[in-house]
PDB file of C-alpha atoms and ligand atoms in Angstrom:
ATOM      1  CA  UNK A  88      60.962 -61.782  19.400  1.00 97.00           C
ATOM      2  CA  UNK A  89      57.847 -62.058  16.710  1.00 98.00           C
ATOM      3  CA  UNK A  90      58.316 -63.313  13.601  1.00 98.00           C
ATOM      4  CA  UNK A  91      55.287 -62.224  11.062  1.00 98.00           C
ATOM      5  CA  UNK A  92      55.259 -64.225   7.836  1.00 98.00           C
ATOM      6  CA  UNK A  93      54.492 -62.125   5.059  1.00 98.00           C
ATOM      7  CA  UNK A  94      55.543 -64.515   2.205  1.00 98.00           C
ATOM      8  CA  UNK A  95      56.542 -68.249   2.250  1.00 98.00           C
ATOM      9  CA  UNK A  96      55.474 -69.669  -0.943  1.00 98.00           C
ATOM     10  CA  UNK A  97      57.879 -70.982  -3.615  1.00 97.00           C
ATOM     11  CA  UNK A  98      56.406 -68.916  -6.248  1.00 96.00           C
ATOM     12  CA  UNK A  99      53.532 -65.996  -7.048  1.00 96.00           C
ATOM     13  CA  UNK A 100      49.763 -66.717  -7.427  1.00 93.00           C
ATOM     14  CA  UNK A 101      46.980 -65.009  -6.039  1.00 92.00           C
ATOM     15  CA  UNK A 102      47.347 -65.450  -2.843  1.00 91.00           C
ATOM     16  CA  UNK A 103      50.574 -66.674  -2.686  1.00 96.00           C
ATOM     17  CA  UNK A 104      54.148 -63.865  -2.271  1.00 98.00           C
ATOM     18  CA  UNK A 105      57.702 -65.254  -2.354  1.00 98.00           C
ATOM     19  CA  UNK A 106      59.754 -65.293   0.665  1.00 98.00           C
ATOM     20  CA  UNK A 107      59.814 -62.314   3.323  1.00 98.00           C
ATOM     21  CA  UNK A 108      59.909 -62.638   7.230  1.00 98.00           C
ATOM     22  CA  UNK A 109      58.939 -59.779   9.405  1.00 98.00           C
ATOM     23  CA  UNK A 110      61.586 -59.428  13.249  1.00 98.00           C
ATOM     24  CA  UNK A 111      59.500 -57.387  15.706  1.00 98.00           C
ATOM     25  CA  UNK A 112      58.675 -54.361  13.337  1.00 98.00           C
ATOM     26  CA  UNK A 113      62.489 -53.457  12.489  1.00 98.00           C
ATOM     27  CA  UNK A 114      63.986 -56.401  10.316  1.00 98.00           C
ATOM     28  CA  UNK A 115      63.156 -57.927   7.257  1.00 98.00           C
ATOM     29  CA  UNK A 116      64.544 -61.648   6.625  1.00 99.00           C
ATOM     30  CA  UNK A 117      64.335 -61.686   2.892  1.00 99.00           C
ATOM     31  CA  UNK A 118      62.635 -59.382   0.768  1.00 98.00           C
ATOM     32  CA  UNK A 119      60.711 -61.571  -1.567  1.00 98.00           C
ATOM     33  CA  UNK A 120      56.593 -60.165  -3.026  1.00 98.00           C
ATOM     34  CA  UNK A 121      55.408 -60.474   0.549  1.00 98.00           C
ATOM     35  CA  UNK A 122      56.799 -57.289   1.718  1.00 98.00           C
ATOM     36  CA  UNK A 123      54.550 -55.555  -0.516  1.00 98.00           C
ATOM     37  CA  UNK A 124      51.764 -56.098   1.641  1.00 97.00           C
ATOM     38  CA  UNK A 125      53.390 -53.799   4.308  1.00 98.00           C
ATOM     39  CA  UNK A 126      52.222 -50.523   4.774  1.00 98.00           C
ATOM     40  CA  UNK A 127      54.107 -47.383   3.706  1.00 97.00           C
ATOM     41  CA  UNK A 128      54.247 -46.460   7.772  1.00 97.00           C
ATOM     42  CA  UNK A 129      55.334 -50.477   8.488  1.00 98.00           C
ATOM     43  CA  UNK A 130      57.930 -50.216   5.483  1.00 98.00           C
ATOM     44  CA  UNK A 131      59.196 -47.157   6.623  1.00 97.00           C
ATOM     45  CA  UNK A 132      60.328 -48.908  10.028  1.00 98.00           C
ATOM     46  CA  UNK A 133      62.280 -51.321   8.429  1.00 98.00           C
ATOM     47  CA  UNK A 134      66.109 -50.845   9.756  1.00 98.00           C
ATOM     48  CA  UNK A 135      67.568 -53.715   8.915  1.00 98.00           C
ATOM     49  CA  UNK A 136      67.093 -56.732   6.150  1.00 98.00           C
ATOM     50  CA  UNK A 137      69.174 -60.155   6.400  1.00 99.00           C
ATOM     51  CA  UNK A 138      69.155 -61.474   3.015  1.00 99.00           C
ATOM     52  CA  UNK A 139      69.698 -65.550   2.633  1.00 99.00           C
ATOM     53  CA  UNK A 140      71.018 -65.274  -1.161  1.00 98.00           C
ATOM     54  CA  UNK A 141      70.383 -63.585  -4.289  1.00 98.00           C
ATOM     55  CA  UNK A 142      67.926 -65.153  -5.749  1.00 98.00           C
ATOM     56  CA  UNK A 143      65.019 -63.088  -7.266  1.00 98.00           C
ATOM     57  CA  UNK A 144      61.891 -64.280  -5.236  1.00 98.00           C
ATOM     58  CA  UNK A 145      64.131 -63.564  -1.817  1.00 98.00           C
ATOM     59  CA  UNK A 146      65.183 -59.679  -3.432  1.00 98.00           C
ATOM     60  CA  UNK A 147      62.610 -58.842  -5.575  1.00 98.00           C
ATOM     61  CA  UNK A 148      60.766 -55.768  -3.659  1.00 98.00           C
ATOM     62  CA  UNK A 149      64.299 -54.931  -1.866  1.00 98.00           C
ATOM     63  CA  UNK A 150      65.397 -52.590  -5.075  1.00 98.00           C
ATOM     64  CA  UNK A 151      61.870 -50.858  -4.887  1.00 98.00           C
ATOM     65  CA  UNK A 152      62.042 -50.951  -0.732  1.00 98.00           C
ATOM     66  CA  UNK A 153      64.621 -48.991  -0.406  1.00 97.00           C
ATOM     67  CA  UNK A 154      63.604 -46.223  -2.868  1.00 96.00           C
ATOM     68  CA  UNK A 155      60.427 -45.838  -0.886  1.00 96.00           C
ATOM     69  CA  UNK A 156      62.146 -45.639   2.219  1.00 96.00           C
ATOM     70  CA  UNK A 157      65.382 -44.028   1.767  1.00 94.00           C
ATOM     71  CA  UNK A 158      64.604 -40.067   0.808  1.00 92.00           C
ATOM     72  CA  UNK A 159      62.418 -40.531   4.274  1.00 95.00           C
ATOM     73  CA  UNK A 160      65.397 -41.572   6.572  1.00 94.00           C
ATOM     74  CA  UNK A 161      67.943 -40.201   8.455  1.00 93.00           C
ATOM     75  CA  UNK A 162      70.000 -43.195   8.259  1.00 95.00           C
ATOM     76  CA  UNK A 163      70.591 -46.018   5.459  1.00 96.00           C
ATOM     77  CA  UNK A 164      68.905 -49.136   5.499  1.00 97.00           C
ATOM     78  CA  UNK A 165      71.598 -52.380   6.754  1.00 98.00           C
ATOM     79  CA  UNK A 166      71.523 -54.851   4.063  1.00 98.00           C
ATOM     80  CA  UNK A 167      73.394 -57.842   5.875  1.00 98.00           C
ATOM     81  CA  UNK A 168      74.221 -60.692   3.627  1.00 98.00           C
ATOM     82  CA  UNK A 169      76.788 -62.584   2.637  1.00 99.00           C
ATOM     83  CA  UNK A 170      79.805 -61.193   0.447  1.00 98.00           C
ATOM     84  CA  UNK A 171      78.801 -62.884  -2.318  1.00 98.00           C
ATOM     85  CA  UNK A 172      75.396 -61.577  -2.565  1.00 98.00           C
ATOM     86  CA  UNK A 173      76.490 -58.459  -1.866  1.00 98.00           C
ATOM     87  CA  UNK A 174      78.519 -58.584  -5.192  1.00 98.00           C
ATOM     88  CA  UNK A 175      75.479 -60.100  -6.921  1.00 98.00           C
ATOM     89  CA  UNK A 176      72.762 -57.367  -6.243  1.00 98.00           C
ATOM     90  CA  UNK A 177      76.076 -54.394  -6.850  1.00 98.00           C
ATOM     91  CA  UNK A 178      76.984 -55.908 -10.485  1.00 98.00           C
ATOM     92  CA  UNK A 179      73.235 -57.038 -10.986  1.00 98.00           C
ATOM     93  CA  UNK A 180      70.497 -55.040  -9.579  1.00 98.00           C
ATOM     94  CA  UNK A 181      71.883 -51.722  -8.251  1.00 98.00           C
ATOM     95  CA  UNK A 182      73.897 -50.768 -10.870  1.00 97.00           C
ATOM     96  CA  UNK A 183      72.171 -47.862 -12.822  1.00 96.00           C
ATOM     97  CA  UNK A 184      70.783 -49.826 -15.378  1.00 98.00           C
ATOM     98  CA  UNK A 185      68.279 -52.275 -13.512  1.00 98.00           C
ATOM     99  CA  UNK A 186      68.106 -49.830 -10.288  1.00 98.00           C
ATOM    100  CA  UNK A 187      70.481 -46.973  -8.982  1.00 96.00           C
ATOM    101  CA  UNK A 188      73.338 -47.446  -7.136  1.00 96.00           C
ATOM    102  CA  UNK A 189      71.884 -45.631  -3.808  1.00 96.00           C
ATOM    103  CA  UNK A 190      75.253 -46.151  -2.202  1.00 93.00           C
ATOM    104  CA  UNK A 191      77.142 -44.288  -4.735  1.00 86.00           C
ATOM    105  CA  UNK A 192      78.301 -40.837  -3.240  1.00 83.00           C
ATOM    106  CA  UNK A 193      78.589 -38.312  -6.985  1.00 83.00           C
ATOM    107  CA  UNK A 194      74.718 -39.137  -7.031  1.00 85.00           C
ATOM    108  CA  UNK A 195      73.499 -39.494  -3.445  1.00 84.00           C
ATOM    109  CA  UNK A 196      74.222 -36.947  -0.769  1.00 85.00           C
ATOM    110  CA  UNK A 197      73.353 -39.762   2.047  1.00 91.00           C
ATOM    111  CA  UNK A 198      73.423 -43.430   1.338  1.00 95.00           C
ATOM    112  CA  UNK A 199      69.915 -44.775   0.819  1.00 96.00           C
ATOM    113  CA  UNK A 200      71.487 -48.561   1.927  1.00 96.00           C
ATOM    114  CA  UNK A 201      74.774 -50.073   3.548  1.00 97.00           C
ATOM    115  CA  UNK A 202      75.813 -52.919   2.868  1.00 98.00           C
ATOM    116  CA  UNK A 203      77.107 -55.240   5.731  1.00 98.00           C
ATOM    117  CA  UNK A 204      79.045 -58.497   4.673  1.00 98.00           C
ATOM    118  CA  UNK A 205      78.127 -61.432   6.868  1.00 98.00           C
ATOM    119  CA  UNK A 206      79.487 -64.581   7.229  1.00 98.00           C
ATOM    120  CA  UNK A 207      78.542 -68.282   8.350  1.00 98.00           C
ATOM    121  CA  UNK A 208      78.715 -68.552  12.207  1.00 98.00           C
ATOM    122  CA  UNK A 209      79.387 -64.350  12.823  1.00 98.00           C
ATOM    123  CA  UNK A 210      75.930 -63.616  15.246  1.00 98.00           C
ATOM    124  CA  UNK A 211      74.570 -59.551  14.749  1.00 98.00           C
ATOM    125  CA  UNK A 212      72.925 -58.433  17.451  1.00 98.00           C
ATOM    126  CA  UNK A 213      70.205 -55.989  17.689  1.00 98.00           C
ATOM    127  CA  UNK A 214      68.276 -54.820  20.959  1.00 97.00           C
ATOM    128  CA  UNK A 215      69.280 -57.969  21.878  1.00 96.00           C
ATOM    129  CA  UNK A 216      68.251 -60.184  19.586  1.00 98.00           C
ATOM    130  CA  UNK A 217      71.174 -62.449  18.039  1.00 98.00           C
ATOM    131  CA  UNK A 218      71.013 -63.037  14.328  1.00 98.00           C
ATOM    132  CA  UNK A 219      73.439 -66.198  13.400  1.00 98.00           C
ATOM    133  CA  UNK A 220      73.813 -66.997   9.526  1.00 98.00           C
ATOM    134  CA  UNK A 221      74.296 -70.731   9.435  1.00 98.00           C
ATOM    135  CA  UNK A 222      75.619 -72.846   6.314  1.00 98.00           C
ATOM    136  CA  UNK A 223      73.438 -74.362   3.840  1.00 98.00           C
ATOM    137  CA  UNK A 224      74.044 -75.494   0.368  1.00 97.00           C
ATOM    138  CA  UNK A 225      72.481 -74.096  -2.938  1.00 98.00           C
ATOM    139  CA  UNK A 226      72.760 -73.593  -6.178  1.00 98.00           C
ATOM    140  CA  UNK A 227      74.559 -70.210  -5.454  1.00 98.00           C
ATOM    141  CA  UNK A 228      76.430 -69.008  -1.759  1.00 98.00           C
ATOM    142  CA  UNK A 229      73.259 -69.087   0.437  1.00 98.00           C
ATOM    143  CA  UNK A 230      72.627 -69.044   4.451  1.00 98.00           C
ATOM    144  CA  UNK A 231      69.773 -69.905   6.664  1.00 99.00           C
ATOM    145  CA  UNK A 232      69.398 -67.633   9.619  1.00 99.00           C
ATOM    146  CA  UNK A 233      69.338 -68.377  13.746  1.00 98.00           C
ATOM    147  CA  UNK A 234      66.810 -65.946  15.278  1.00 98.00           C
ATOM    148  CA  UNK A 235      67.651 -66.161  19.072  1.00 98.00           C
ATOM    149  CA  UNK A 236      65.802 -64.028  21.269  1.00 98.00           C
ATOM    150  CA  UNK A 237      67.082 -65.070  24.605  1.00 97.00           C
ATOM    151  CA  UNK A 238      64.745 -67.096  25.917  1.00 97.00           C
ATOM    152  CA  UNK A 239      64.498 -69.334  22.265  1.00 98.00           C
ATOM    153  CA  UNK A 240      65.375 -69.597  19.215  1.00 98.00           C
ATOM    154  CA  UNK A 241      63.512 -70.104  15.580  1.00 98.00           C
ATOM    155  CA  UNK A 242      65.912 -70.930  12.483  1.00 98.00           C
ATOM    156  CA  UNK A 243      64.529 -69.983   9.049  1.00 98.00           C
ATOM    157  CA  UNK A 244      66.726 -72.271   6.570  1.00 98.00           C
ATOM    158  CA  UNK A 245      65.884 -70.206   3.247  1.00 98.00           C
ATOM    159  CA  UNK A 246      66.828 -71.898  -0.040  1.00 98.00           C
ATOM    160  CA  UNK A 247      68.664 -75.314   0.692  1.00 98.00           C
ATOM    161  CA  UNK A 248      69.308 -78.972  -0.813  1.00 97.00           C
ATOM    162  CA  UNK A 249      69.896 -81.506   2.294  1.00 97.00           C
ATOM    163  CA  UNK A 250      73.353 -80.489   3.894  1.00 97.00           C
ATOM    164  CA  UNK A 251      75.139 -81.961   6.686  1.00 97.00           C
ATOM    165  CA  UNK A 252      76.506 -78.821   8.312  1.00 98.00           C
ATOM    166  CA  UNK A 253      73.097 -77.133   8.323  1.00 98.00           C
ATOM    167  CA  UNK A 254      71.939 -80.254  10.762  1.00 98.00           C
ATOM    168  CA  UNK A 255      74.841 -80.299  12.476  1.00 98.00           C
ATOM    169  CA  UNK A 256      74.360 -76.827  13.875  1.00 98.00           C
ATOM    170  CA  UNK A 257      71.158 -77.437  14.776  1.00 98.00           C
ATOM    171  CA  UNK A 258      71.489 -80.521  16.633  1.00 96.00           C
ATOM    172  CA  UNK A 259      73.675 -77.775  18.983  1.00 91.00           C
ATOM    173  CA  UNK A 260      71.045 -75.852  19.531  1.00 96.00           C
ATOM    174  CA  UNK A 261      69.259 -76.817  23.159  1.00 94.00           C
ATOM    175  CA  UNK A 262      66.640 -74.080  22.564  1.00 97.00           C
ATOM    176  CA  UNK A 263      65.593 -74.311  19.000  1.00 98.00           C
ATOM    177  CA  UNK A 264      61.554 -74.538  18.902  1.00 98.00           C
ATOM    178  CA  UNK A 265      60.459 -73.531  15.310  1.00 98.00           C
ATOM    179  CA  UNK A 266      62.411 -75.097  12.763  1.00 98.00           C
ATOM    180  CA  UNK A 267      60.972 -72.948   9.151  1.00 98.00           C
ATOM    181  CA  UNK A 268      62.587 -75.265   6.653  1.00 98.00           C
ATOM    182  CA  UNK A 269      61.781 -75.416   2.642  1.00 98.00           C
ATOM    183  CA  UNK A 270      60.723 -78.205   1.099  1.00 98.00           C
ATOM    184  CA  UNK A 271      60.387 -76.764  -2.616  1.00 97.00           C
ATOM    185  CA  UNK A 272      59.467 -80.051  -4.458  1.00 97.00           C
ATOM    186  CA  UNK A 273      57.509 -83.318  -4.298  1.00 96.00           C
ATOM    187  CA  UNK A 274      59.455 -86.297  -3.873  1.00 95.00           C
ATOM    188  CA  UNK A 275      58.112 -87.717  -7.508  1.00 93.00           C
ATOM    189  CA  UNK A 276      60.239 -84.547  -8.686  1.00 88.00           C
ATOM    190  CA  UNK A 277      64.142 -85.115  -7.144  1.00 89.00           C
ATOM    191  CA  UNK A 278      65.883 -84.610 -10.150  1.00 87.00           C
ATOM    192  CA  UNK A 279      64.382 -81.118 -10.117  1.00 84.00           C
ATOM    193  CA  UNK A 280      65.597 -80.778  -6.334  1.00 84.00           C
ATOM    194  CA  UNK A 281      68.791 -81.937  -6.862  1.00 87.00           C
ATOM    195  CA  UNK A 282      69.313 -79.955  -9.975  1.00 89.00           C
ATOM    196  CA  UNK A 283      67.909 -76.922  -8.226  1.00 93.00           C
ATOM    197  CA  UNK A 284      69.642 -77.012  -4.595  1.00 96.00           C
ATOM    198  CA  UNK A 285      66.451 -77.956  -3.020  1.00 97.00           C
ATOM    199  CA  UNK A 286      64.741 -80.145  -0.756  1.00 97.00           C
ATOM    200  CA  UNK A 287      61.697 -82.761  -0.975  1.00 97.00           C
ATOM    201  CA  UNK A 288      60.121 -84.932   1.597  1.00 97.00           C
ATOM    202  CA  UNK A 289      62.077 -87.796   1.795  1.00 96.00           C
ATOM    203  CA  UNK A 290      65.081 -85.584   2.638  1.00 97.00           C
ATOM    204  CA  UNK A 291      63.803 -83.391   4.901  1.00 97.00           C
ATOM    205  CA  UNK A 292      63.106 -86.790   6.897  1.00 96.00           C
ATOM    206  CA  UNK A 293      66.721 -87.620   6.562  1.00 96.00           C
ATOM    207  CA  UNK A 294      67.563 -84.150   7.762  1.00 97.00           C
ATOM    208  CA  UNK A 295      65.304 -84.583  10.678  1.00 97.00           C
ATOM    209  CA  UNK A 296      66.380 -87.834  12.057  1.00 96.00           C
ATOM    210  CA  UNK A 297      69.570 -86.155  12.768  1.00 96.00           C
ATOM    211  CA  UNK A 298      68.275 -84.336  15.870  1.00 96.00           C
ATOM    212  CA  UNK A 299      66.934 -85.490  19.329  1.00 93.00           C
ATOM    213  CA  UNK A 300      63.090 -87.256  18.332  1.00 90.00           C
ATOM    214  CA  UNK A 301      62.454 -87.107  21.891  1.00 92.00           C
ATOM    215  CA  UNK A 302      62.075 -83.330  22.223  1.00 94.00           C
ATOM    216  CA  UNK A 303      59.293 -81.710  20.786  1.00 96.00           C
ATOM    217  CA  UNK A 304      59.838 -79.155  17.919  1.00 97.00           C
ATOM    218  CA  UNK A 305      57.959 -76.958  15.431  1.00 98.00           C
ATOM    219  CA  UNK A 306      58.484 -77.958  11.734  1.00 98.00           C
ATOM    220  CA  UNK A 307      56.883 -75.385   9.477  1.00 98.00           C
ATOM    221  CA  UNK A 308      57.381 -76.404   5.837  1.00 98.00           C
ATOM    222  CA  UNK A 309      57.906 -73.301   3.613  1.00 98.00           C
ATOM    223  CA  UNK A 310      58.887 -72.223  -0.109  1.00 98.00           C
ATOM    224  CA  UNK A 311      56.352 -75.221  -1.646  1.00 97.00           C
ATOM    225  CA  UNK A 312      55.619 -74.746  -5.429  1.00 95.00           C
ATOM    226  CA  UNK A 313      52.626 -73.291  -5.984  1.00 95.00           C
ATOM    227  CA  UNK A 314      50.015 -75.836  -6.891  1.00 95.00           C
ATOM    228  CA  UNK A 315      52.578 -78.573  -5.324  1.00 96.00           C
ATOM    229  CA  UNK A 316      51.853 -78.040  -1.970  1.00 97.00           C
ATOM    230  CA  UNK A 317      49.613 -81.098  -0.896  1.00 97.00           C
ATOM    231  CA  UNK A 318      51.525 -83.550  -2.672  1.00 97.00           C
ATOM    232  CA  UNK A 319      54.508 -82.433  -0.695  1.00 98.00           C
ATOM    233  CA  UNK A 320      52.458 -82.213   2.692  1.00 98.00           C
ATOM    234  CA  UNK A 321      51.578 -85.670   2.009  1.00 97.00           C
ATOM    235  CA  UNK A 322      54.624 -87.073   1.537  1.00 97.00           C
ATOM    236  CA  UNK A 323      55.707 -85.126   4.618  1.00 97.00           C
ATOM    237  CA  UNK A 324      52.836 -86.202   6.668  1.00 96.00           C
ATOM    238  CA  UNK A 325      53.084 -90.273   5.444  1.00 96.00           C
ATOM    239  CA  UNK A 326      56.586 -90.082   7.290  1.00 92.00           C
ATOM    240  CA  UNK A 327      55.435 -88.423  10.226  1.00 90.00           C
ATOM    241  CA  UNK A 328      55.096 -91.128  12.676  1.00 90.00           C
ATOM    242  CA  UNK A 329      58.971 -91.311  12.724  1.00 90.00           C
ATOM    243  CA  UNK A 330      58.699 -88.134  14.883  1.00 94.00           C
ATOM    244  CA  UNK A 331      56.403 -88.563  17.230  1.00 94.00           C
ATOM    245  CA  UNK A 332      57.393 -85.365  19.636  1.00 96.00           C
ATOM    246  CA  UNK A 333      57.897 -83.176  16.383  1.00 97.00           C
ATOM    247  CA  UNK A 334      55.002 -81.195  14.985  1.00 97.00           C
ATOM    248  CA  UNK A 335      54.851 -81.068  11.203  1.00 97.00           C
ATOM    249  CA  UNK A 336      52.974 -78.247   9.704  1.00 97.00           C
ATOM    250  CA  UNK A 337      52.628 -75.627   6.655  1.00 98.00           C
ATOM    251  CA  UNK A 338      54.537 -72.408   7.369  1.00 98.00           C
ATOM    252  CA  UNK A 339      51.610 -69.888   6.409  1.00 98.00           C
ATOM    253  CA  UNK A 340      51.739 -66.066   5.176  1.00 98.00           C
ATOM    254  CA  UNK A 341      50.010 -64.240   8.329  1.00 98.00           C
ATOM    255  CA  UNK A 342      51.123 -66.481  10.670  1.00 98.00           C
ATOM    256  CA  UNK A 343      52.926 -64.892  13.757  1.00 98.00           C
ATOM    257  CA  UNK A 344      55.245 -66.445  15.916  1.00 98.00           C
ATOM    258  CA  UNK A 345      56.648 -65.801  19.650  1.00 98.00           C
ATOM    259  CA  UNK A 346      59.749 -66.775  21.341  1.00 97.00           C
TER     260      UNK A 346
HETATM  261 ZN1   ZN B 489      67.197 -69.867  -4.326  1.00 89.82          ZN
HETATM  262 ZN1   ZN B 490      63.771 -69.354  -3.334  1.00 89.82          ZN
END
């Protein structure tokens, strides 16, 4: 399984797209500004997209995604996601006002999308690879997502505040080697986090001392505030020490990862 980061920032900038993970060539995690630096031939693979919540900077290109792709398919795109955002993006985005309704049958001979409700704990799997939405907490019904190929797994937390479950499942998990996790705000800025469903430095560390320190594990740090971003690392990196075995880095758009 490859994992291609095309966006992982907490906001836009130059240089900087909002959240959007690339599976192999076939699945989009998210469908935040940094799927619009696929080409039409790599957006036109796109089978399947796992959404983690409704928020704008994790949908944004999805309305304009599937209106590229769809008159060129034979089959819909899979929008998996949980119920919840499903409802969201029908009463809020593809409702004929915002976007069309490419589901709707008086209008569209073939579906341009389907919809496929999700829930916490229910694993999808495609070609083989398992897709496992795991619980997190936010300011609206969100997941994070277990990407197990087999022979490893990589779990992308999307848009979280610190949450007990969300540990608990991964201090299951005897093959977990990237951990993508946000950390959206400093830690001089936790009324903001808290207020927001979000994490900041000194609780990721909190998060992390819930697994096993002695096994060594990838900690990419993603969905930073633009402009934020060292004061966060720093905060991060002062703490470090605590984790000897883990490796604490930035989660970076063009990155590429293998497991
Ligand atoms: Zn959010
Ligand atoms: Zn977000």
């Amino acid at each position: 399984m490859r994992v291609t980061i095309l966006g992982c920032s907490g906001g836009i900038a130059a240089d900087s797209r909002t959240t959007c993970l690339l599976l192999d060539d076939d699945i989009l995690v998210d469908a935040g500004t940094g799927a619009g630096d696929l080409t039409r031939d790599a957006l036109l693979r796109i089978d399947s997209v796992f959404l983690t919540h409704a928020h704008l900077d994790h949908i944004a290109l999805l309305p304009m995604l599937v209106n590229m792709a769809g008159p060129h398919r034979k089959t819909p795109i899979d929008i998996y996601a949980l119920p919840e955002t499903i409802t969201a993006l029908r009463q809020h985005i593809f409702n004929f006002r915002i976007w069309p309704d490419y589901t709707a049958p008086s209008v569209f001979t073939r579906p341009y999308l389907a919809f496929r409700p999700i829930g916490v704990g229910e694993t999808v799997e495609l070609s083989g690879r398992r897709i496992t939405p795991l619980p997190v907490r936010h300011t609206i019904p969100a997941v994070a997502y277990r990407l197990d190929s087999g022979a490893a797994s990589c779990v992308f937390s999307g848009d979280t505040g610190y949450h007990e479950p969300f540990w608990e499942a991964l201090r299951g998990m005897d093959d977990l080697r990237h951990l993508m996790i946000e950390v959206t705000f400093p830690d001089d800025d936790t009324g903001d986090a808290s207020a927001s469903g979000h994490m900041h430095p000194e609780l990721l560390v909190r998060g992390l001392a819930n697994l096993d320190g002695s096994r060594p594990l990838d900690v990419l740090i993603s969905h930073m505030e633009p402009g934020r971003e060292e004061a966060i690392m720093a905060g991060i990196l002062a703490r470090a020490g605590v984790f000897p075995a883990f490796s604490l880095k930035r989660l970076e758009r063009g990155q590429v990862y293998s497991f």
